[in-house]
Short mmCIF file of C-alpha atoms in Angstrom, two decimals:
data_model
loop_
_atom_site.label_atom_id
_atom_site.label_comp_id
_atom_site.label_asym_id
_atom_site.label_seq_id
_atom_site.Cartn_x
_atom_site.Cartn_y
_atom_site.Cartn_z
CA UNK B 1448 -49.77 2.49 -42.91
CA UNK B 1449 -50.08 -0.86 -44.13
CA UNK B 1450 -49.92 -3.74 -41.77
CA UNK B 1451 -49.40 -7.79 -43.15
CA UNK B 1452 -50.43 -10.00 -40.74
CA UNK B 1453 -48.88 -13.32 -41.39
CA UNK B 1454 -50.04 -16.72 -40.04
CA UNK B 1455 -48.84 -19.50 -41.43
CA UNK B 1456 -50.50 -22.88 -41.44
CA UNK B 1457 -54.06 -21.14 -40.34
CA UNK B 1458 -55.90 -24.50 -40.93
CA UNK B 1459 -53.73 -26.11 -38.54
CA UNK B 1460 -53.99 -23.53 -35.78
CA UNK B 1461 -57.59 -22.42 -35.82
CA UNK B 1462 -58.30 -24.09 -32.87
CA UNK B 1463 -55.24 -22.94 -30.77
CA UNK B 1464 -55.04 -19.62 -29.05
CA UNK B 1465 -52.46 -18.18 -31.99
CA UNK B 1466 -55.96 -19.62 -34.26
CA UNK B 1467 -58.27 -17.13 -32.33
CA UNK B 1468 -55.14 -14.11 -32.42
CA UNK B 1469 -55.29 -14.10 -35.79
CA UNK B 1470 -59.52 -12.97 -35.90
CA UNK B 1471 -58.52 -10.71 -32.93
CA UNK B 1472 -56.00 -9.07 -34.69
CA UNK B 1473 -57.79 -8.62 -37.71
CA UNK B 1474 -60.74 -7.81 -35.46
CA UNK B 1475 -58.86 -4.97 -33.77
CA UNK B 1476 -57.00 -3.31 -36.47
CA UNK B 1477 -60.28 -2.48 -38.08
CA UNK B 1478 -61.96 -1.10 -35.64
CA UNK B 1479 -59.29 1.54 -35.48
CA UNK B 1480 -59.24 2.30 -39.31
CA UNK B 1481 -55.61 0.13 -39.77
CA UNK B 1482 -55.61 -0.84 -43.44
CA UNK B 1483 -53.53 -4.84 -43.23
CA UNK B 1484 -53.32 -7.80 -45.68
CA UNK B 1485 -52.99 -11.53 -45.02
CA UNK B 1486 -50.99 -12.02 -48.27
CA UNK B 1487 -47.28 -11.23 -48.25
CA UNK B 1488 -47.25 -10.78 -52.28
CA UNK B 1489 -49.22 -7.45 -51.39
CA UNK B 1490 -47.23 -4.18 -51.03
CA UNK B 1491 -47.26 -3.46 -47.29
CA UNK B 1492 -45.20 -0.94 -44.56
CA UNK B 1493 -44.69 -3.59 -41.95
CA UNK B 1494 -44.58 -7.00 -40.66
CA UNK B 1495 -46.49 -8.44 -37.71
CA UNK B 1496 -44.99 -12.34 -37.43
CA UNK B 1497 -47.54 -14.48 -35.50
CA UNK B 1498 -46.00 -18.38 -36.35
CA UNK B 1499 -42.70 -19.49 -36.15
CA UNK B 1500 -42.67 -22.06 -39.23
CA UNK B 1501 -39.90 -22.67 -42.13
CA UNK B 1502 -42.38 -20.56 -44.31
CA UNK B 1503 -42.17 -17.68 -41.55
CA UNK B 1504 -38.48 -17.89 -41.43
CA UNK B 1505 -38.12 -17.29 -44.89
CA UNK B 1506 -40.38 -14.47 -45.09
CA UNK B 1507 -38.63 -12.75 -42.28
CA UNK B 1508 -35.03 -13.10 -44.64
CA UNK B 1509 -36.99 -11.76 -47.38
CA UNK B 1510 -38.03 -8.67 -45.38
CA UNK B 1511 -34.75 -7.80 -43.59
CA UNK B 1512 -33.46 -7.92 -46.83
CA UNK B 1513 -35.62 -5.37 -48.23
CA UNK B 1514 -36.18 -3.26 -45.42
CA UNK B 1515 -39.35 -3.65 -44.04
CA UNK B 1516 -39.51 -3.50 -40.46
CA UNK B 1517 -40.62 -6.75 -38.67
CA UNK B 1518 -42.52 -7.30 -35.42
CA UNK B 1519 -42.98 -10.87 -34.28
CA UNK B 1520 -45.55 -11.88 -32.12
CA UNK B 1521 -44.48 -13.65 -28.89
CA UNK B 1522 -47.38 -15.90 -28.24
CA UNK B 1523 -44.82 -18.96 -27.35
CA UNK B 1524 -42.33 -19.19 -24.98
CA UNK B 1525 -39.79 -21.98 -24.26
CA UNK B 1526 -41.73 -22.51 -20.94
CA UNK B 1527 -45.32 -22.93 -21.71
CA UNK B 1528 -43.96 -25.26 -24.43
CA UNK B 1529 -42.70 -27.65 -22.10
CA UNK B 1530 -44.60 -31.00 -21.18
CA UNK B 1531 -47.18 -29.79 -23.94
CA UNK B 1532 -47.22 -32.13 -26.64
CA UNK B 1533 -46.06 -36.16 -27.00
CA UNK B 1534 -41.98 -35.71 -27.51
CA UNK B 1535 -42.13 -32.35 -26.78
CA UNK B 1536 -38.26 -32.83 -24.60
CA UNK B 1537 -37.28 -34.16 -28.61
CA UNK B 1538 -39.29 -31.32 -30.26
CA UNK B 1539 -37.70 -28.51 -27.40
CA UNK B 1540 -33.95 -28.84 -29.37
CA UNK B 1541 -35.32 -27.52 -32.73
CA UNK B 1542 -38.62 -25.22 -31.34
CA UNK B 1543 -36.38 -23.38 -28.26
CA UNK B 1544 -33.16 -22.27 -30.92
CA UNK B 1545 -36.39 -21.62 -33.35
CA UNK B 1546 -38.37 -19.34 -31.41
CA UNK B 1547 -35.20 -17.56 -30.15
CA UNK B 1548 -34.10 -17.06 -33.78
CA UNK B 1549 -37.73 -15.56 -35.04
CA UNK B 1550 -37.01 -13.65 -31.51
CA UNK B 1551 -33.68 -12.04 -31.75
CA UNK B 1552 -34.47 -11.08 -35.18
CA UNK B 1553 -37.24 -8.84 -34.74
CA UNK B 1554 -37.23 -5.39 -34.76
CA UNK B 1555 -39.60 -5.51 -31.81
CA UNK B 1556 -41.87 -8.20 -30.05
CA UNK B 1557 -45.73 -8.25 -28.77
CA UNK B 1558 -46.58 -10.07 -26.59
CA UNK B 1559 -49.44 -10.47 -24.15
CA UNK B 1560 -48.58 -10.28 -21.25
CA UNK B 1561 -46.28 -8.58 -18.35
CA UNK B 1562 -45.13 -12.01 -16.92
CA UNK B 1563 -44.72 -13.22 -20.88
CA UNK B 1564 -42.29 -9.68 -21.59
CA UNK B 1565 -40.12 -10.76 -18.24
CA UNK B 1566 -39.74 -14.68 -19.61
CA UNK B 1567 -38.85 -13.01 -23.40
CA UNK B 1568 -36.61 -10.38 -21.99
CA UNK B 1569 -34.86 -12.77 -19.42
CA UNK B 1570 -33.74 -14.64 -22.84
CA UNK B 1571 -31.27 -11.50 -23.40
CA UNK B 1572 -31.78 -11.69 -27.63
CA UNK B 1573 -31.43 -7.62 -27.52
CA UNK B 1574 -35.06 -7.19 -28.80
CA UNK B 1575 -37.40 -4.51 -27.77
CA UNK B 1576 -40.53 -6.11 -25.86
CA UNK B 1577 -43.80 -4.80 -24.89
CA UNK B 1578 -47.02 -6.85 -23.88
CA UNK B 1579 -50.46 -5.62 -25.63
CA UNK B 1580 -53.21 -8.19 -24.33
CA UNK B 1581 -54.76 -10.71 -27.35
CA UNK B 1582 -57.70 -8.76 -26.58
CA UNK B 1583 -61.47 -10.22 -26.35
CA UNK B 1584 -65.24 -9.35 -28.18
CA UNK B 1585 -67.37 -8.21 -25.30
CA UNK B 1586 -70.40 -8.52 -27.61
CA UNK B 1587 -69.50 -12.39 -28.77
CA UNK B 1588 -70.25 -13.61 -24.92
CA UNK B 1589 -73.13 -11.41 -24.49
CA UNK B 1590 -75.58 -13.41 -22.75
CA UNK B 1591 -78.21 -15.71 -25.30
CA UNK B 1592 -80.70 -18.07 -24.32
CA UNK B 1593 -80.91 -19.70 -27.13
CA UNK B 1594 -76.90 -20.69 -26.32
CA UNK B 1595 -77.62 -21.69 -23.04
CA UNK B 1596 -80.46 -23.47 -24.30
CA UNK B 1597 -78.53 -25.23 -27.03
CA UNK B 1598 -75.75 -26.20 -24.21
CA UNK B 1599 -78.24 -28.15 -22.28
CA UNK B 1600 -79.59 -29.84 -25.21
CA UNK B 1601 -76.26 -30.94 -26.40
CA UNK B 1602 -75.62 -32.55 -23.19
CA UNK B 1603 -78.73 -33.16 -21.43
CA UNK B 1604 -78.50 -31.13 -18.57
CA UNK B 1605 -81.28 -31.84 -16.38
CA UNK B 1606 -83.19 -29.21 -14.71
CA UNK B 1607 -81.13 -27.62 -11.80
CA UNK B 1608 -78.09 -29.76 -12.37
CA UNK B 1609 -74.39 -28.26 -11.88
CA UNK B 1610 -71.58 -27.90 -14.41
CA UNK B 1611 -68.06 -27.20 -14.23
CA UNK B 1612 -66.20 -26.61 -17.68
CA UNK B 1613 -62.45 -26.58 -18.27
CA UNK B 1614 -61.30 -25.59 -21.69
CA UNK B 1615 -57.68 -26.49 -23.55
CA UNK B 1616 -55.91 -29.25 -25.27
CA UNK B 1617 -55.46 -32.10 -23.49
CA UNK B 1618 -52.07 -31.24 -22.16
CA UNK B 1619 -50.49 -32.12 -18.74
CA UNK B 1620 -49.35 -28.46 -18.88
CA UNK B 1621 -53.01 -27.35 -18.61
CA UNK B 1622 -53.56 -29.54 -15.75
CA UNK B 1623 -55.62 -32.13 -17.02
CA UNK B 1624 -55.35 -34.83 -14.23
CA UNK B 1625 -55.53 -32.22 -12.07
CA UNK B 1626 -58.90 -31.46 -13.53
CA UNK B 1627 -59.74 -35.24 -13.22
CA UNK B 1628 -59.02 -35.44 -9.77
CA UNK B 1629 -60.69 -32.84 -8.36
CA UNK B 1630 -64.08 -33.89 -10.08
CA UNK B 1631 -63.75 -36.86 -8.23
CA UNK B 1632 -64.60 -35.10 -5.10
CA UNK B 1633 -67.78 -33.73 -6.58
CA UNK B 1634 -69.62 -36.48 -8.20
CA UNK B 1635 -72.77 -35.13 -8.41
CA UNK B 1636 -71.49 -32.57 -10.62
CA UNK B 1637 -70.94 -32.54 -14.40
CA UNK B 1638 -67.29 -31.73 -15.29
CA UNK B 1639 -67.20 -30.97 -18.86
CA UNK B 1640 -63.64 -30.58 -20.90
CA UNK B 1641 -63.49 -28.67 -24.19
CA UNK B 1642 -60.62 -29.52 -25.93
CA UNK B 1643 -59.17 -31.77 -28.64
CA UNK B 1644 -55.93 -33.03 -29.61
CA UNK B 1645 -54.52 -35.48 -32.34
CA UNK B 1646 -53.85 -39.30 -30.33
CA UNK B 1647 -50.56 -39.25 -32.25
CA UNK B 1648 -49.32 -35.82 -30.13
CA UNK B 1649 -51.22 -36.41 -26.91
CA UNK B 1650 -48.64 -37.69 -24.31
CA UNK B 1651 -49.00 -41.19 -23.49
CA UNK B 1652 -50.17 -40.57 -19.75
CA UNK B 1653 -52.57 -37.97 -20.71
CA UNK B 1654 -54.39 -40.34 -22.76
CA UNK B 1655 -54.26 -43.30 -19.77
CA UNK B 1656 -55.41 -40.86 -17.66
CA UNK B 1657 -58.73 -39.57 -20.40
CA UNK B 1658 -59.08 -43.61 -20.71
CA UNK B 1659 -59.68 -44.17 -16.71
CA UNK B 1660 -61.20 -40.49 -16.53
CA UNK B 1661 -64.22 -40.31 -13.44
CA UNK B 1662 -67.77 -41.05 -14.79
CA UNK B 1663 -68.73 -37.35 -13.76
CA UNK B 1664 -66.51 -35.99 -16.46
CA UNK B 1665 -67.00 -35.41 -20.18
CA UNK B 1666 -64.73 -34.41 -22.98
CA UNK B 1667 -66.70 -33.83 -26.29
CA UNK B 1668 -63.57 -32.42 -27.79
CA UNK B 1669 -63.28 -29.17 -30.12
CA UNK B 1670 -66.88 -26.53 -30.05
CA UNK B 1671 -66.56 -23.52 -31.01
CA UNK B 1672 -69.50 -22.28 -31.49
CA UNK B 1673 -73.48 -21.65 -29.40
CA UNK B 1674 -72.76 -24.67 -27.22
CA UNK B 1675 -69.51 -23.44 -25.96
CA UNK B 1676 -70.64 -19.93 -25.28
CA UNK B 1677 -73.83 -21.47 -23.55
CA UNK B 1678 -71.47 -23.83 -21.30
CA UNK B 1679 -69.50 -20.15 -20.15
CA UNK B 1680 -73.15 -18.73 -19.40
CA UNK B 1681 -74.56 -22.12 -17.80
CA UNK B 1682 -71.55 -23.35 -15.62
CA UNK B 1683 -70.85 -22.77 -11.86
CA UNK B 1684 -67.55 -22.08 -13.04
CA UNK B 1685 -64.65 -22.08 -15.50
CA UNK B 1686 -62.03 -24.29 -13.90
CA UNK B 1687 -58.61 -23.62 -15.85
CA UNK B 1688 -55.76 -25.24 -13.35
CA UNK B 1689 -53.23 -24.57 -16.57
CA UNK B 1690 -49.64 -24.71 -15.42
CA UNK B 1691 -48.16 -22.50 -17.52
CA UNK B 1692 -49.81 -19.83 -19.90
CA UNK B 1693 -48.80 -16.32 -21.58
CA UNK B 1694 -51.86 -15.04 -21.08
CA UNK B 1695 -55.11 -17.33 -21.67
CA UNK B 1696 -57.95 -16.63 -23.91
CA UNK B 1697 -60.26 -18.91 -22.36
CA UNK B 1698 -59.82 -16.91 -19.00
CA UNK B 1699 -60.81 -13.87 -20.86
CA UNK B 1700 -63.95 -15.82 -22.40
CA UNK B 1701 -64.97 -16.64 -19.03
CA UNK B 1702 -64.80 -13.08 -17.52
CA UNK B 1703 -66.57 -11.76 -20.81
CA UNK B 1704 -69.43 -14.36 -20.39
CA UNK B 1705 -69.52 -13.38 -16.59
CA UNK B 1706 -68.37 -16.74 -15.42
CA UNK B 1707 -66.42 -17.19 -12.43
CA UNK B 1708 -63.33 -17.97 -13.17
CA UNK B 1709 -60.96 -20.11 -11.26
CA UNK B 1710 -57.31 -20.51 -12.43
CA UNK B 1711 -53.86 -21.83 -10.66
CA UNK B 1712 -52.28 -19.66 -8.80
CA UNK B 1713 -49.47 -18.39 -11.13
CA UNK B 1714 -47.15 -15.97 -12.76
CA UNK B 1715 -49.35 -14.95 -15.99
CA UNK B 1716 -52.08 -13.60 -14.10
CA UNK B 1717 -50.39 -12.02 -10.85
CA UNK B 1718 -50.43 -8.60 -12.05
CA UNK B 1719 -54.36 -8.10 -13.29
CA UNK B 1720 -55.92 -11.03 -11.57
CA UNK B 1721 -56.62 -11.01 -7.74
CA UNK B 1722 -57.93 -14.09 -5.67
CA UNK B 1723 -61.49 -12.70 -4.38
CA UNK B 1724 -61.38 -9.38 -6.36
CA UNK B 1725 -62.17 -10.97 -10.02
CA UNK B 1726 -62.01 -14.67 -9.78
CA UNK B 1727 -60.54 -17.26 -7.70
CA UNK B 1728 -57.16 -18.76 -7.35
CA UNK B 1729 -55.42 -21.93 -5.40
CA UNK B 1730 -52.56 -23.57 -5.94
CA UNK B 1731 -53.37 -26.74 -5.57
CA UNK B 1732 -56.08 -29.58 -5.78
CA UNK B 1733 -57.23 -29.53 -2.08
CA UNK B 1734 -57.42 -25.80 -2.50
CA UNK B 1735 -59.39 -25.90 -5.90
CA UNK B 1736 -61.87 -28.41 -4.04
CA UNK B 1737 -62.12 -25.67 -1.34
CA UNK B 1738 -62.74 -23.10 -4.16
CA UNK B 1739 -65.10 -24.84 -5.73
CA UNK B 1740 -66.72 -25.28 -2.90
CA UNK B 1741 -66.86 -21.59 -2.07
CA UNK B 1742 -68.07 -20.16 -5.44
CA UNK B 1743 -71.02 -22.82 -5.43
CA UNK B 1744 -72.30 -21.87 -2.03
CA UNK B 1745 -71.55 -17.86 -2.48
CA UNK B 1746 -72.87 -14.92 -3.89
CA UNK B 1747 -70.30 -13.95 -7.10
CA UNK B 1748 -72.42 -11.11 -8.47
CA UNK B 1749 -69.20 -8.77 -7.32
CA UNK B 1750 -66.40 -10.91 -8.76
CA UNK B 1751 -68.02 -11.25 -11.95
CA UNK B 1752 -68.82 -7.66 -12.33
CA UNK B 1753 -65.33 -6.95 -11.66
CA UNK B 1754 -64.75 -9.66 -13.77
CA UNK B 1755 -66.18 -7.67 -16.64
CA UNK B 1756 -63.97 -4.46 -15.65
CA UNK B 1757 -60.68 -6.47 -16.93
CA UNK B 1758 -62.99 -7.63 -20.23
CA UNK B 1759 -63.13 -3.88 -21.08
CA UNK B 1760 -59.94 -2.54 -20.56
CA UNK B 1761 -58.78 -5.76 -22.83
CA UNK B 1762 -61.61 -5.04 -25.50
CA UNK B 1763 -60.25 -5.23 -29.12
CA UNK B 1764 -61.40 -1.78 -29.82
CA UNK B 1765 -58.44 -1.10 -26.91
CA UNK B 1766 -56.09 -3.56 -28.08
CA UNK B 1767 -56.47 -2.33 -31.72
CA UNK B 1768 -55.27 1.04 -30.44
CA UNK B 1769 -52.10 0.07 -28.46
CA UNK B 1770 -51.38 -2.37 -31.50
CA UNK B 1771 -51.46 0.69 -34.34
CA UNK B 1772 -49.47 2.85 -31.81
CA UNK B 1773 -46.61 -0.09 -31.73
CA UNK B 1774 -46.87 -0.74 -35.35
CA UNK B 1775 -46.40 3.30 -35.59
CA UNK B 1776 -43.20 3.58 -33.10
CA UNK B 1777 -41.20 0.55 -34.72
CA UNK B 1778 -42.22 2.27 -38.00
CA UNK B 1779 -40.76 5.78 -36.67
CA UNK B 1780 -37.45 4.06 -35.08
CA UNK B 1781 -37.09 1.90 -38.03
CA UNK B 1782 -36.85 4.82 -40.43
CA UNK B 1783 -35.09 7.00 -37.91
CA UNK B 1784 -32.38 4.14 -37.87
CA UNK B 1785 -31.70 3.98 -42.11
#
């Protein structure tokens, strides 16, 4: 079995969560001895679809036409698309038909999560759905000091001195302001955003709200790299009051790097995270400053350990498995079908 994994655009969406999915996939399929190509020219058994793009659409003709069964990836759904991007209300009349199209004609869709398979199958396009987890590298957010050490250099953390990280584009649907406002209740602490997007796409009140931002809060934009992974190791916490989500790779990051995690209260994560079992959640901004509060003055040794349970079960060693068992079902019913 031959797998093509196709992302189109990869310069353009290396820093995105569909960016990282593409080394995760790769990442996973080898570990579990699945041969794949990132070239559609090659010869290949199957099609996993991971952008929705003009190019995409094409290719996904091309293969119905010639019989090769096609999975597409459901990283994106009409909800966690909405108040995302500048225009995005303008953008929704071309991206929700779009996304519904590279949808309905699958022969199957991944996607990562339970709460993502309820918002694709509630679309009723008559595809198959399961959710397989984007997966995460344990090893990659193994502890270093020399990233931790790196961290503090890059923003001259003095000695003792508390940090709070949040990690995303700058979108209201992440809960930036929300962000914002509750570092204003901590001003002694450093609240440090990771995250970049073009001016051109940001949404006007997103930027007037980065402009008048508190003092206590940075945003050095895009890291991916020893800093980032430091920050994860260093900070009190990873605050990630996101809206909306299908799963969320940076809430994975954190529990791999065993930092506590503390996330909005919502759909995505009902069915694997629990408030006070692996990580903390509240619904709103008094309730994060409670939180925050909490997980500064307590002893989390317990939450990140069970933090670390979830990591494993979501490993990409894991995730390649479930993903060659899919690719080898739609393979079977495919054939079984002609």
């Amino acid at each position: 079995m031959k797998v093509l994994l196709y992302f189109e655009s990869q310069d353009k969406i290396k820093t995105s969560g569909i960016g990282r999915a593409l080394k995760h996939q790769i990442q996973a399929l080898t570990s579990n001895g699945v041969e794949y190509t990132l070239d559609p020219k090659e010869s290949f058994d199957i099609a996993h679809i991971n952008t929705y793009f003009p190019k995409a659409k094409h290719l996904v003709k091309k293969l119905k036409r010639k019989g090769v069964p096609v999975i597409v990836h459901g990283h994106s759904t009409v909800e966690d698309f909405r108040n995302s991007f500048r225009g995005w209300k303008l953008m929704s009349l071309w991206f929700n038909p779009n996304l519904k199209w590279f949808y309905s004609h699958a022969d199957h869709i991944i996607t990562p999560s339970a709460y993502s398979k309820e918002l694709i199958d509630s679309y009723n396009l008559g595809t198959s759905v399961e959710f397989i987890s984007n997966g995460i590298d344990p090893k990659l957010y193994e502890y270093k000091k020399e990233d931790v050490d790196a961290f503090k250099e890059f923003f001259k953390i003095k000695e003792n001195e508390k940090v709070i990280i949040g990690v995303g584009f700058p979108f209201n649907r992440k809960g930036l302001k929300d962000f914002f406002e509750v570092a204003k209740s901590f001003p002694d602490i450093k609240f440090i955003w990771f995250g970049a997007l073009a001016k051109i796409l940001t949404q006007h009140n997103v930027l007037k709200a980065i402009k008048h931002r508190p003092e206590n809060v940075l945003m050095p934009g895009y890291i991916d790299n020893k800093i980032i992974r430091g920050a994860y190791h260093y900070a009190e916490c990873l605050f990630f009051p996101s809206y909306e989500e299908t799963e969320g790779i940076v809430v994975l990051e954190s529990l791999a790097s065993h930092c506590v995690t503390l996330v909005r209260d919502i759909g995505v994560y009902k069915d694997w995270l629990e408030d006070g079992r692996d990580c903390y959640k509240a619904k709103n901004n008094a309730e994060f400053v409670e939180k925050i509060k909490k997980i500064i003055s307590s002893d989390n040794s317990k939450i990140k350990e069970n933090g670390m349970k979830l990591v494993n079960e979501r490993s990409l060693e894991v995730v390649g498995k479930e993903l060659k068992g899919a690719y080898q079902r739609v393979l079977d019913n495919y054939h079984a079908k002609k």
